[in-house]
PDB file of C-alpha atoms in Angstrom:
ATOM      1  CA  UNK A   2     -56.799 -91.624 128.411  1.00  0.00           C
ATOM      2  CA  UNK A   3     -58.213 -93.044 125.108  1.00  0.00           C
ATOM      3  CA  UNK A   4     -59.989 -96.806 125.684  1.00  0.00           C
ATOM      4  CA  UNK A   5     -57.787 -97.839 122.800  1.00  0.00           C
ATOM      5  CA  UNK A   6     -54.419 -97.008 124.650  1.00  0.00           C
ATOM      6  CA  UNK A   7     -55.183 -98.688 127.986  1.00  0.00           C
ATOM      7  CA  UNK A   8     -54.550-102.342 127.006  1.00  0.00           C
ATOM      8  CA  UNK A   9     -51.230-101.547 125.267  1.00  0.00           C
ATOM      9  CA  UNK A  10     -50.347 -99.557 128.428  1.00  0.00           C
ATOM     10  CA  UNK A  11     -51.144-102.604 130.802  1.00  0.00           C
ATOM     11  CA  UNK A  12     -49.272-104.949 128.366  1.00  0.00           C
ATOM     12  CA  UNK A  13     -46.077-102.724 128.151  1.00  0.00           C
ATOM     13  CA  UNK A  14     -45.827-100.760 131.202  1.00  0.00           C
ATOM     14  CA  UNK A  15     -47.644-102.634 133.679  1.00  0.00           C
ATOM     15  CA  UNK A  16     -50.306-100.139 134.181  1.00  0.00           C
ATOM     16  CA  UNK A  17     -53.507-101.269 135.853  1.00  0.00           C
ATOM     17  CA  UNK A  18     -56.724 -99.934 134.495  1.00  0.00           C
ATOM     18  CA  UNK A  19     -60.212 -99.788 136.522  1.00  0.00           C
ATOM     19  CA  UNK A  20     -63.745 -98.750 135.366  1.00  0.00           C
ATOM     20  CA  UNK A  21     -64.771 -95.542 136.758  1.00  0.00           C
ATOM     21  CA  UNK A  22     -67.351 -95.870 139.810  1.00  0.00           C
ATOM     22  CA  UNK A  23     -69.239 -93.013 138.432  1.00  0.00           C
ATOM     23  CA  UNK A  24     -70.671 -91.932 134.956  1.00  0.00           C
ATOM     24  CA  UNK A  25     -68.146 -89.653 133.224  1.00  0.00           C
ATOM     25  CA  UNK A  26     -68.686 -87.030 130.413  1.00  0.00           C
ATOM     26  CA  UNK A  27     -66.701 -87.680 127.211  1.00  0.00           C
ATOM     27  CA  UNK A  28     -63.469 -85.637 126.978  1.00  0.00           C
ATOM     28  CA  UNK A  29     -62.957 -83.151 123.991  1.00  0.00           C
ATOM     29  CA  UNK A  30     -59.443 -83.079 122.446  1.00  0.00           C
ATOM     30  CA  UNK A  31     -58.678 -80.040 120.732  1.00  0.00           C
ATOM     31  CA  UNK A  32     -55.733 -78.271 119.116  1.00  0.00           C
ATOM     32  CA  UNK A  33     -55.302 -74.638 119.353  1.00  0.00           C
ATOM     33  CA  UNK A  34     -52.862 -72.179 117.768  1.00  0.00           C
ATOM     34  CA  UNK A  35     -52.565 -68.753 117.258  1.00  0.00           C
ATOM     35  CA  UNK A  36     -54.034 -67.596 113.878  1.00  0.00           C
ATOM     36  CA  UNK A  37     -50.683 -66.133 112.687  1.00  0.00           C
ATOM     37  CA  UNK A  38     -49.567 -69.565 112.302  1.00  0.00           C
ATOM     38  CA  UNK A  39     -52.438 -70.975 110.168  1.00  0.00           C
ATOM     39  CA  UNK A  40     -50.402 -70.576 106.812  1.00  0.00           C
ATOM     40  CA  UNK A  41     -47.146 -71.842 108.367  1.00  0.00           C
ATOM     41  CA  UNK A  42     -45.925 -75.179 106.681  1.00  0.00           C
ATOM     42  CA  UNK A  43     -44.597 -76.649 109.938  1.00  0.00           C
ATOM     43  CA  UNK A  44     -47.869 -76.003 111.778  1.00  0.00           C
ATOM     44  CA  UNK A  45     -49.839 -77.410 108.908  1.00  0.00           C
ATOM     45  CA  UNK A  46     -47.701 -80.610 109.004  1.00  0.00           C
ATOM     46  CA  UNK A  47     -48.130 -81.054 112.691  1.00  0.00           C
ATOM     47  CA  UNK A  48     -51.920 -80.497 112.610  1.00  0.00           C
ATOM     48  CA  UNK A  49     -51.816 -82.895 109.830  1.00  0.00           C
ATOM     49  CA  UNK A  50     -50.422 -85.433 111.935  1.00  0.00           C
ATOM     50  CA  UNK A  51     -52.769 -84.726 114.798  1.00  0.00           C
ATOM     51  CA  UNK A  52     -55.689 -85.239 112.407  1.00  0.00           C
ATOM     52  CA  UNK A  53     -54.367 -88.620 111.208  1.00  0.00           C
ATOM     53  CA  UNK A  54     -53.575 -89.854 114.751  1.00  0.00           C
ATOM     54  CA  UNK A  55     -57.144 -88.803 115.754  1.00  0.00           C
ATOM     55  CA  UNK A  56     -58.655 -90.511 112.844  1.00  0.00           C
ATOM     56  CA  UNK A  57     -56.837 -93.743 113.604  1.00  0.00           C
ATOM     57  CA  UNK A  58     -57.898 -93.546 117.412  1.00  0.00           C
ATOM     58  CA  UNK A  59     -61.633 -92.968 116.130  1.00  0.00           C
ATOM     59  CA  UNK A  60     -61.338 -96.190 114.011  1.00  0.00           C
ATOM     60  CA  UNK A  61     -60.207 -98.300 116.809  1.00  0.00           C
ATOM     61  CA  UNK A  62     -64.030 -98.073 118.089  1.00  0.00           C
TER      62      UNK A  62
END
């Protein structure tokens, strides 16, 4: 879970979070699609939303 999401879930859903008792490697988030969809307008729109959301999460740190 992205670190910036944890506090929101703690407040809204009563989720409890804990520090890991070990060093964890960073998680790589990636989006994959079949090349046939590269120029598909709907896929381009959705990929744009993913890029925007990732940029906003990145700005939180």
